[in-house]
mmCIF file of C-alpha atoms in Angstrom:
data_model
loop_
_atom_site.group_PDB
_atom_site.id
_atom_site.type_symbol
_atom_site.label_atom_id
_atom_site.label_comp_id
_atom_site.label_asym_id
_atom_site.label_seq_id
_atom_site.Cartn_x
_atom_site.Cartn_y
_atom_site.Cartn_z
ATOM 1 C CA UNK A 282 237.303 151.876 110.527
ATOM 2 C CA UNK A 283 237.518 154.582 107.982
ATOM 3 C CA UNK A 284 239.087 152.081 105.235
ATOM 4 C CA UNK A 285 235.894 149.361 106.088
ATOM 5 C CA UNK A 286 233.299 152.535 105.670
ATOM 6 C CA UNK A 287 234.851 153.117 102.427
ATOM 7 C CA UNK A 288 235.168 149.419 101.097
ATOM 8 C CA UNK A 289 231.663 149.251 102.301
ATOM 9 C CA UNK A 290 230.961 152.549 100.073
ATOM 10 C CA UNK A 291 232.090 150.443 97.130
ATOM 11 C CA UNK A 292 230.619 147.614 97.463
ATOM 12 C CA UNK A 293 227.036 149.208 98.172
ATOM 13 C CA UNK A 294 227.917 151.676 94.972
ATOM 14 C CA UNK A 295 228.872 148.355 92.473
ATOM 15 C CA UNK A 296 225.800 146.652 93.896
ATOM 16 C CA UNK A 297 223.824 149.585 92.734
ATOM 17 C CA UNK A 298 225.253 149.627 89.378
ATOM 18 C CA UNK A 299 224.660 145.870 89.072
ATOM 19 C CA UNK A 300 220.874 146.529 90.013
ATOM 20 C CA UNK A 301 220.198 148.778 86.851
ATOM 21 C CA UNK A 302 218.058 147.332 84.040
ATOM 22 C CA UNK A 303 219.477 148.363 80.984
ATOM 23 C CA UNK A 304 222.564 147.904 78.719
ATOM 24 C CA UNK A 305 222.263 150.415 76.066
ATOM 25 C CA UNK A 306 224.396 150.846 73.172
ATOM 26 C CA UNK A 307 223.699 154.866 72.103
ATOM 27 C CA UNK A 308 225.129 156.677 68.555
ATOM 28 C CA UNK A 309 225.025 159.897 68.273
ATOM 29 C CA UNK A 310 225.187 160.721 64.490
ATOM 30 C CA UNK A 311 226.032 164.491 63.717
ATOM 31 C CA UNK A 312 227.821 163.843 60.082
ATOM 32 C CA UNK A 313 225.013 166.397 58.856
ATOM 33 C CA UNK A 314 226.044 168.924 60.801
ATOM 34 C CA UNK A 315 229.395 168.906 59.007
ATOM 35 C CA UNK A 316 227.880 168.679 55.661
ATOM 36 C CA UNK A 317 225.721 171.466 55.677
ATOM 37 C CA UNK A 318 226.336 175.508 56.531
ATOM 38 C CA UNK A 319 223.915 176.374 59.384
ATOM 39 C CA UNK A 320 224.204 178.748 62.489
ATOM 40 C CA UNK A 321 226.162 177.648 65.386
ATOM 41 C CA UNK A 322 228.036 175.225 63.204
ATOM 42 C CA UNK A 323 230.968 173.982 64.908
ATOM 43 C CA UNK A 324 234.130 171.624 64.536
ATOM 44 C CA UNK A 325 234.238 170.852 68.248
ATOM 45 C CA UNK A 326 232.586 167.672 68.037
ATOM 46 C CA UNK A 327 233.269 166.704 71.999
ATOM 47 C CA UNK A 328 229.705 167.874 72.625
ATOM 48 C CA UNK A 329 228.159 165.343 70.682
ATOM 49 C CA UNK A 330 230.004 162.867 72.848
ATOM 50 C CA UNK A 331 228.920 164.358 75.985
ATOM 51 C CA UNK A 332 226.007 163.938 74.320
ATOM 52 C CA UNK A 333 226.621 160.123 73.705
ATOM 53 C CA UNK A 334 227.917 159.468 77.006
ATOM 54 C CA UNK A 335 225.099 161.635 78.801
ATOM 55 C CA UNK A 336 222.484 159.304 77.270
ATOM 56 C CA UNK A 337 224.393 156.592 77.959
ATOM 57 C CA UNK A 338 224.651 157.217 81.664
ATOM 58 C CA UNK A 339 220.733 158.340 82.002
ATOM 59 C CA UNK A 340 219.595 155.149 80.350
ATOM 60 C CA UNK A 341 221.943 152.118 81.474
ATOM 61 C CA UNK A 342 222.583 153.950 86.111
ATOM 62 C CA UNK A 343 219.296 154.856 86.715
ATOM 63 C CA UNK A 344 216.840 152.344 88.337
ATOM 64 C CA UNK A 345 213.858 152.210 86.451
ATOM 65 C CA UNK A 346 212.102 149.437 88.645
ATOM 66 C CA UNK A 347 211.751 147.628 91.986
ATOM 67 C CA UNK A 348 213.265 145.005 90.499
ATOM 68 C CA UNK A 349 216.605 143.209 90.751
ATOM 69 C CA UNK A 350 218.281 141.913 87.653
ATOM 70 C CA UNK A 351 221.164 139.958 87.290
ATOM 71 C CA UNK A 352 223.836 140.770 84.807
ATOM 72 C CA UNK A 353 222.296 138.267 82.094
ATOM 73 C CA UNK A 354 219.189 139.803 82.679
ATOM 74 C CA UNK A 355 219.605 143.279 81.597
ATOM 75 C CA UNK A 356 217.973 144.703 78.350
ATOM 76 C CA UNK A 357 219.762 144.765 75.308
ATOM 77 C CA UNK A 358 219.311 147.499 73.587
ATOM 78 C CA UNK A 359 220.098 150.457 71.196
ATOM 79 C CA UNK A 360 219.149 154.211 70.791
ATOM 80 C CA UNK A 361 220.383 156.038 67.809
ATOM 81 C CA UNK A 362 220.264 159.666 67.054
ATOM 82 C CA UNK A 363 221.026 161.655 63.906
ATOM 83 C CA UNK A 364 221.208 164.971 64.338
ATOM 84 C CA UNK A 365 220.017 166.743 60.978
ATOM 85 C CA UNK A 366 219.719 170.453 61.980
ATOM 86 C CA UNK A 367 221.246 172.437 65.081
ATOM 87 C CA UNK A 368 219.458 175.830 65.182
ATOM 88 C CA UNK A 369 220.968 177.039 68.040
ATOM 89 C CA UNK A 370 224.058 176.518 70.785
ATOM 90 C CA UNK A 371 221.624 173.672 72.628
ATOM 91 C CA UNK A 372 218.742 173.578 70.362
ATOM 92 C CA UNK A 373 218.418 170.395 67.866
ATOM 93 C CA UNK A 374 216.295 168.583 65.274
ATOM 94 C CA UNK A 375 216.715 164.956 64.082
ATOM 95 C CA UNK A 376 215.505 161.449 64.218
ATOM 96 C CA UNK A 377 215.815 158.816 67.064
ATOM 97 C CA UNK A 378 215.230 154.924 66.911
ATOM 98 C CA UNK A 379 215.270 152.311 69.413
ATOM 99 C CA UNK A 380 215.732 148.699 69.075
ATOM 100 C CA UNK A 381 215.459 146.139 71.898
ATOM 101 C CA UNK A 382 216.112 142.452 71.831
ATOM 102 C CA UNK A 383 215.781 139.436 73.984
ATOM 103 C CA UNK A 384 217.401 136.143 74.306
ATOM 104 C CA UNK A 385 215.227 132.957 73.500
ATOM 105 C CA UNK A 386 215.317 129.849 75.988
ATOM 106 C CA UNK A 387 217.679 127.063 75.619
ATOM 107 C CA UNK A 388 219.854 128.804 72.619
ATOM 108 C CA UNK A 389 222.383 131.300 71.629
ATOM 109 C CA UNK A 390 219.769 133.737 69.840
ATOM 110 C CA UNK A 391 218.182 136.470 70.262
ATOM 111 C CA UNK A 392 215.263 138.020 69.167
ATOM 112 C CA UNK A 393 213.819 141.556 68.195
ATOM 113 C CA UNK A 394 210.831 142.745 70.126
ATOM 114 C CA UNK A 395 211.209 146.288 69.182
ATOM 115 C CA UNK A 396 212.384 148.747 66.415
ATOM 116 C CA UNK A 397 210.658 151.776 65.828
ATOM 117 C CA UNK A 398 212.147 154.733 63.492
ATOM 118 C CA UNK A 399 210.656 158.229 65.149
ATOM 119 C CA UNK A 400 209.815 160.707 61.526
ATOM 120 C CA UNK A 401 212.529 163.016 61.517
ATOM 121 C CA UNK A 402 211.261 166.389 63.252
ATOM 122 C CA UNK A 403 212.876 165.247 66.973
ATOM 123 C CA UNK A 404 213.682 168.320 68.302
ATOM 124 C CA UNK A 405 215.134 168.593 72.113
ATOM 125 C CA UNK A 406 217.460 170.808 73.367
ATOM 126 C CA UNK A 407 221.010 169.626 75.004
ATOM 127 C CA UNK A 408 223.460 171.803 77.721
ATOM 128 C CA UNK A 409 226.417 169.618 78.326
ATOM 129 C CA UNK A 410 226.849 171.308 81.340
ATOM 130 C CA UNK A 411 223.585 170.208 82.922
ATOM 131 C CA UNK A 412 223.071 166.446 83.622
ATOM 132 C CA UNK A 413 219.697 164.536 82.162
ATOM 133 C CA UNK A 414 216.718 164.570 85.073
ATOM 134 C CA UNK A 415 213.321 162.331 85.153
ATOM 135 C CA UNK A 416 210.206 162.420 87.125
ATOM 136 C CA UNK A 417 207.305 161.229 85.294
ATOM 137 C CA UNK A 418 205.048 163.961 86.660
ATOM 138 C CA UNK A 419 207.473 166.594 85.797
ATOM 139 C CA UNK A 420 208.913 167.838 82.245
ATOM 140 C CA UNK A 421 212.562 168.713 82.430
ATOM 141 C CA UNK A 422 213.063 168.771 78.410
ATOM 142 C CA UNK A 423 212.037 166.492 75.242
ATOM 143 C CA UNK A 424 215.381 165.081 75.259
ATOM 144 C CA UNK A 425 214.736 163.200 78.924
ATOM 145 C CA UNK A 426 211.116 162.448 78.545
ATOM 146 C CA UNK A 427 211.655 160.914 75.175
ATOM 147 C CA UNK A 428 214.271 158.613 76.664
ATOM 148 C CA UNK A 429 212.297 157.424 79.516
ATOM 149 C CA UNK A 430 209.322 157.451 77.525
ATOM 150 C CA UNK A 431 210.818 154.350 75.231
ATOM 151 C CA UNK A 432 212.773 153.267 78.393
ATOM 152 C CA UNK A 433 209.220 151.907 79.612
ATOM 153 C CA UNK A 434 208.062 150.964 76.395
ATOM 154 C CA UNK A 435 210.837 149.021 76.476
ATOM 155 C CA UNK A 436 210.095 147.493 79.956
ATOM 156 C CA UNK A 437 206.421 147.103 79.072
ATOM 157 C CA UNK A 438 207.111 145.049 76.132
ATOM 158 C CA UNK A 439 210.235 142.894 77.650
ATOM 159 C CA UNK A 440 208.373 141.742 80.574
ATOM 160 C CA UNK A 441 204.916 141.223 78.672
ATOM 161 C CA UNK A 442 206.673 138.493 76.668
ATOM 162 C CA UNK A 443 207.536 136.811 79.964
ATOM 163 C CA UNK A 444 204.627 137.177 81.409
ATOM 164 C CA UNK A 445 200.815 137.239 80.769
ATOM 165 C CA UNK A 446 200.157 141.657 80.879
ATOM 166 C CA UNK A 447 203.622 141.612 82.465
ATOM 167 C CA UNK A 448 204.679 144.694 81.240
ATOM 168 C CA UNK A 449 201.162 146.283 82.445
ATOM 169 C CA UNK A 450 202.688 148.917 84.817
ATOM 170 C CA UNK A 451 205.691 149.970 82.429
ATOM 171 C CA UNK A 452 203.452 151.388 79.566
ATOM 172 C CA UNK A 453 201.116 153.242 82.180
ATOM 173 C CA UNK A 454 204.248 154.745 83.477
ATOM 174 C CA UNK A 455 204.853 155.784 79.945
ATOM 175 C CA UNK A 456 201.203 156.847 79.728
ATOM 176 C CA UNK A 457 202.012 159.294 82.820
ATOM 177 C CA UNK A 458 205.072 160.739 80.746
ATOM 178 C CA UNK A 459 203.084 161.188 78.104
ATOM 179 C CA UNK A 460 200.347 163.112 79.297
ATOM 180 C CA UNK A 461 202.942 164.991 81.607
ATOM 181 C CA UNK A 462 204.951 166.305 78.221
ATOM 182 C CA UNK A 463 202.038 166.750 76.334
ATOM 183 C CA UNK A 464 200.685 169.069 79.312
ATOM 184 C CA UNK A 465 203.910 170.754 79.359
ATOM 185 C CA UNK A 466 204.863 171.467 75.956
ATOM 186 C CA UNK A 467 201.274 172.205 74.332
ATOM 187 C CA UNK A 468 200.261 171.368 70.755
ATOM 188 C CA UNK A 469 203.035 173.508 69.553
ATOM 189 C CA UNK A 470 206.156 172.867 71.182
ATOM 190 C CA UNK A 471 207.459 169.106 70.625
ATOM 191 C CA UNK A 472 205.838 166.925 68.128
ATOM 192 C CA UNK A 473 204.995 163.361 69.497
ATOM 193 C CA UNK A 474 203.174 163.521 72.849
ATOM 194 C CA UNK A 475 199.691 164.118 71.650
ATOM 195 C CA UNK A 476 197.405 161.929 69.247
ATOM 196 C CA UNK A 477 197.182 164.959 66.485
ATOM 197 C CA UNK A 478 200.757 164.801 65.557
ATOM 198 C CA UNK A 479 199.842 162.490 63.493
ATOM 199 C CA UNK A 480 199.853 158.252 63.073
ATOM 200 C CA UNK A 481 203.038 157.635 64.159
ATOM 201 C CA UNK A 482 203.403 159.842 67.118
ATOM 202 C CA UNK A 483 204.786 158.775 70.516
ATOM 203 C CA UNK A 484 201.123 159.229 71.826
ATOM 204 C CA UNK A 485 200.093 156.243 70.100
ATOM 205 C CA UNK A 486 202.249 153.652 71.780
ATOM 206 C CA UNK A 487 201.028 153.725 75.420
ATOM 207 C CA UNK A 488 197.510 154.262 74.007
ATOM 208 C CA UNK A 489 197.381 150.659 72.191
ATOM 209 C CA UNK A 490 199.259 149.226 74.903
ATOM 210 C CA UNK A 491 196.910 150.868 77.993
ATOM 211 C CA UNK A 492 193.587 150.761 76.308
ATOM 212 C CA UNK A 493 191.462 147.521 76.954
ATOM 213 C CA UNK A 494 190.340 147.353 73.549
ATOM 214 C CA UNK A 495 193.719 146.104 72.307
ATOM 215 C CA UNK A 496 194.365 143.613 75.563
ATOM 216 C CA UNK A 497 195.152 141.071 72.772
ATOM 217 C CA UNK A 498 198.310 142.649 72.094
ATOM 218 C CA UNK A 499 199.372 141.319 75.580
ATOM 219 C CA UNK A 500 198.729 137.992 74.961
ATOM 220 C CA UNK A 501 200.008 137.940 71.553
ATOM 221 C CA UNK A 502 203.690 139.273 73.447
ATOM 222 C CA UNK A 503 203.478 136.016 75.910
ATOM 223 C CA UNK A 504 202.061 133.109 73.665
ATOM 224 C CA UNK A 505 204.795 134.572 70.738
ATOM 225 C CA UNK A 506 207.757 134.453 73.048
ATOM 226 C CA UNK A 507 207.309 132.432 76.323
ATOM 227 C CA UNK A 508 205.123 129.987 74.596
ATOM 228 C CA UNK A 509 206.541 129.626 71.029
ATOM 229 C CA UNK A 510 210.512 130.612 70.846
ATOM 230 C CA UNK A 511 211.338 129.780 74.289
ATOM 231 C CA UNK A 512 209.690 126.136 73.376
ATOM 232 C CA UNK A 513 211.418 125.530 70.007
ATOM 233 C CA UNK A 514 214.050 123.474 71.074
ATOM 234 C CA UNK A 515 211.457 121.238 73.359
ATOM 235 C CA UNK A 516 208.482 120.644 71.144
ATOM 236 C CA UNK A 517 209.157 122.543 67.250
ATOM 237 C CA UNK A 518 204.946 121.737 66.890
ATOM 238 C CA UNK A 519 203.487 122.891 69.577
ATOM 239 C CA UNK A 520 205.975 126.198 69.515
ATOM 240 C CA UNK A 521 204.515 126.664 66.138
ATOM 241 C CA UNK A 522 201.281 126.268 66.992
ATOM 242 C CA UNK A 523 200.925 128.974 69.708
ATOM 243 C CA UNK A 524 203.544 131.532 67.742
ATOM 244 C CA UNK A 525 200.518 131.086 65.212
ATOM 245 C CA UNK A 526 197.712 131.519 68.041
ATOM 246 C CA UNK A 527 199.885 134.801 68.581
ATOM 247 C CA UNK A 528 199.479 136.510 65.518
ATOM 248 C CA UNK A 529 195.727 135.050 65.730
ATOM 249 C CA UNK A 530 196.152 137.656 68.553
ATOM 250 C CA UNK A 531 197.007 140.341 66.580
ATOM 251 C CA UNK A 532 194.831 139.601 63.677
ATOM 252 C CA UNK A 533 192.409 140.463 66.551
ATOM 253 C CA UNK A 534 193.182 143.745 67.723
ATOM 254 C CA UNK A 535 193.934 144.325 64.098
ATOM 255 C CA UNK A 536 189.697 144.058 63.270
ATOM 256 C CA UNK A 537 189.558 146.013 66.386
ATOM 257 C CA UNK A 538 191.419 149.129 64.464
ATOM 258 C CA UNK A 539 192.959 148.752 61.567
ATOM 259 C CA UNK A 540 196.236 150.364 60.809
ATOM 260 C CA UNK A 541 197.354 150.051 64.290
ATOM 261 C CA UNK A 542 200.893 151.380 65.016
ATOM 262 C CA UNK A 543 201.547 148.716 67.159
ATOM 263 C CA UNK A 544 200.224 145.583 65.411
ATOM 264 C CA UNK A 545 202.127 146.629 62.161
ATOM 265 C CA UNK A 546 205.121 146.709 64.671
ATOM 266 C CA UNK A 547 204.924 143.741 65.754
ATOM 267 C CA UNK A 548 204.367 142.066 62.535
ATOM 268 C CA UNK A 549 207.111 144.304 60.740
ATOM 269 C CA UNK A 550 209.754 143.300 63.605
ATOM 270 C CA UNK A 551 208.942 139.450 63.231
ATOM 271 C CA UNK A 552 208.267 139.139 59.409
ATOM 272 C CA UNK A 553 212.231 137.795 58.356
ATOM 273 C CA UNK A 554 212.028 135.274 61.988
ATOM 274 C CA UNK A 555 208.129 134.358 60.447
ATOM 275 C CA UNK A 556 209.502 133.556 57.286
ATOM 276 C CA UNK A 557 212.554 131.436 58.839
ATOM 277 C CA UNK A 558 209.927 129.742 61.374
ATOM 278 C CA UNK A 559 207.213 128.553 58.881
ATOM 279 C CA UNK A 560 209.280 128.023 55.735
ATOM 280 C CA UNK A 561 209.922 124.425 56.890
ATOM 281 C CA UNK A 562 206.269 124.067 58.337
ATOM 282 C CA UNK A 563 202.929 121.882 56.756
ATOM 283 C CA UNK A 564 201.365 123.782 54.015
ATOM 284 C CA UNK A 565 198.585 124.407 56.471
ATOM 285 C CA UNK A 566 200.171 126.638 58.973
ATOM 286 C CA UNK A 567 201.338 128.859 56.084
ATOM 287 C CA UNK A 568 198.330 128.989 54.960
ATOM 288 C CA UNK A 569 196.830 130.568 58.429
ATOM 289 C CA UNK A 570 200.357 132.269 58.728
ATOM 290 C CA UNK A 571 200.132 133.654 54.741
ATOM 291 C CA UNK A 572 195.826 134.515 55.635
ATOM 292 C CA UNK A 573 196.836 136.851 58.571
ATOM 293 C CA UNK A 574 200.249 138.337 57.271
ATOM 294 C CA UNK A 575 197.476 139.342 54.233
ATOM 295 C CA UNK A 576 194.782 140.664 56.671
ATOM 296 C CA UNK A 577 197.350 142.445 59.083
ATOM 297 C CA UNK A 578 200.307 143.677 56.576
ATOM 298 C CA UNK A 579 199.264 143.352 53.184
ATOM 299 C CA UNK A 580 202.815 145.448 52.343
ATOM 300 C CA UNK A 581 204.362 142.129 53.725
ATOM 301 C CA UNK A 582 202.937 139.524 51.771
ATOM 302 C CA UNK A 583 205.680 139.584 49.083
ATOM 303 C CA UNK A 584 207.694 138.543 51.716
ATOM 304 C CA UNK A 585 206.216 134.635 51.583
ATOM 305 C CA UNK A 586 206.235 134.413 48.006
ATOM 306 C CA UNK A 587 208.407 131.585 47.784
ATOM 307 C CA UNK A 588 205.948 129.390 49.967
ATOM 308 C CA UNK A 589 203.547 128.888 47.167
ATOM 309 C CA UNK A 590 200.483 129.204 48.886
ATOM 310 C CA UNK A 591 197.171 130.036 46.783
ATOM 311 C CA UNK A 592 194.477 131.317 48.879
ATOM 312 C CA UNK A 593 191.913 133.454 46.912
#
């Protein structure tokens, strides 16, 4: 009886593991902490893989949803951190990006949906000896609500491109976290929670993707993915033609506020797979393609230079 309770232990445990949603790849860069003579500078470098590991564990075991995904289902994804400064025994500055992809229908590639560079004043604190905590209505440290913060950014954006406002409940989860570390922390704390920190700041994010202003972002995640990539190999035309009613999308919420982080995002993340996509295409849909890119991005216009297109 004793040896069945504990097989049974296992199995429930591995089905648990299976459940999760993520596989994250996570680099922990602290080269600059060799490099440079600062206060509590060390050549014990094991706590910069605890480090590693601990944001490896908090990301790719927890349960983030009610959902159950199959192996082939999980998130790709990848969270760097470089560690520029460490001004005390757990106390750190630095810069963290995120990238998530997702596989397109009927084919072998994948695609990016998200890569965002944080500015470069990340600052969280790290014990190795205590393990990484979430609620989203409580604020442990910067390090964990960061983490889930993009976690559901993530999760917001991945399911919107299956699904019309799929991702709906993921970014007002990351609203909550939001507000919940920008309550905690004040205006002086940790840069990133609150909409004076500046264009780029965290705060931003779940405020395109919750406000109803910029629903068109939504739309433009579902008709670009479900409706164009994951129809290339069935109808090359058609795929086209919605990938094009997509950034028609975002040309939208674009006139609704220019300068939007997460319309110049979106374009910025798809611009080389544009370029690949439309290069073969009628002069015509570069045209609308080439009229947008200019409206949206003007920065990426360069980019379709060697279409030829003359639009005054």
């Amino acid at each position: 009886m004793r040896k069945l309770i504990s097989i049974l232990m296992v199995i429930s445990m591995c089905g648990t593991l299976l459940a999760q949603e993520f596989r994250c790849a996570v680099a922990v860069n602290y080269q600059k902490l060799q490099t440079t003579t600062q206060a509590y500078e060390t050549s014990d470098t094991k706590i910069f893989e605890t480090m590693k590991e601990a944001i490896q564990t908090f990301v790719n075991n927890r349960k983030w949803t009610n959902l159950d995904l199959q192996e082939n289902e999980k998130l790709e994804c990848s969270i760097s951190i470089i560690l520029n400064k460490r001004t005390s025994a757990t106390d750190y500055e630095g810069q963290i990006s995120v990238m998530l992809r997702r596989p397109v229908y009927n084919s072998n590639y994948t695609t990016g949906l998200f890569n965002y560079i944080e500015n470069g004043d990340f600052q969280f604190s790290y014990n190795e000896n205590n393990a990484l905590e979430f609620d989203p209505n409580t604020f442990f440290d910067n390090l964990s609500s960061t983490l889930a913060y993009y976690v559901y950014i993530m999760l917001g954006i991945y399911f919107d491109s299956y699904g019309m406002n799929g991702g709906q409940s993921f970014y007002e989860m990351a609203q909550t976290i939001c507000l919940t570390a920008a309550s905690a922390t004040g205006s002086s704390t940790y840069r990133g929670w609150r909409m004076e920190n500046g264009q780029k700041a965290r705060y931003w994010f779940q405020e395109n993707h919750v406000n109803s202003t910029y629903e068109a972002l939504h739309t433009a995640y579902y008709k670009y993915h479900r409706l164009g990539l994951d129809m290339m190999t069935k109808d090359q035309k058609t795929a086209r033609a919605n990938i094009i009613d997509a950034l028609r999308d975002i040309q939208t919420v674009h006139k609704a506020r220019t300068n939007l982080l997460s319309t110049t995002q979106f374009i910025d993340v798809k611009m080389a797979e544009i370029v690949s996509i439309f290069t073969p295409a009628p002069m015509e849909e570069k045209e609308e393609v080439y009229r947008i890119i200019r409206e949206v991005t003007p920065i990426n216009v360069n980019k379709l230079k060697d279409w030829g297109v003359r639009i005054k």
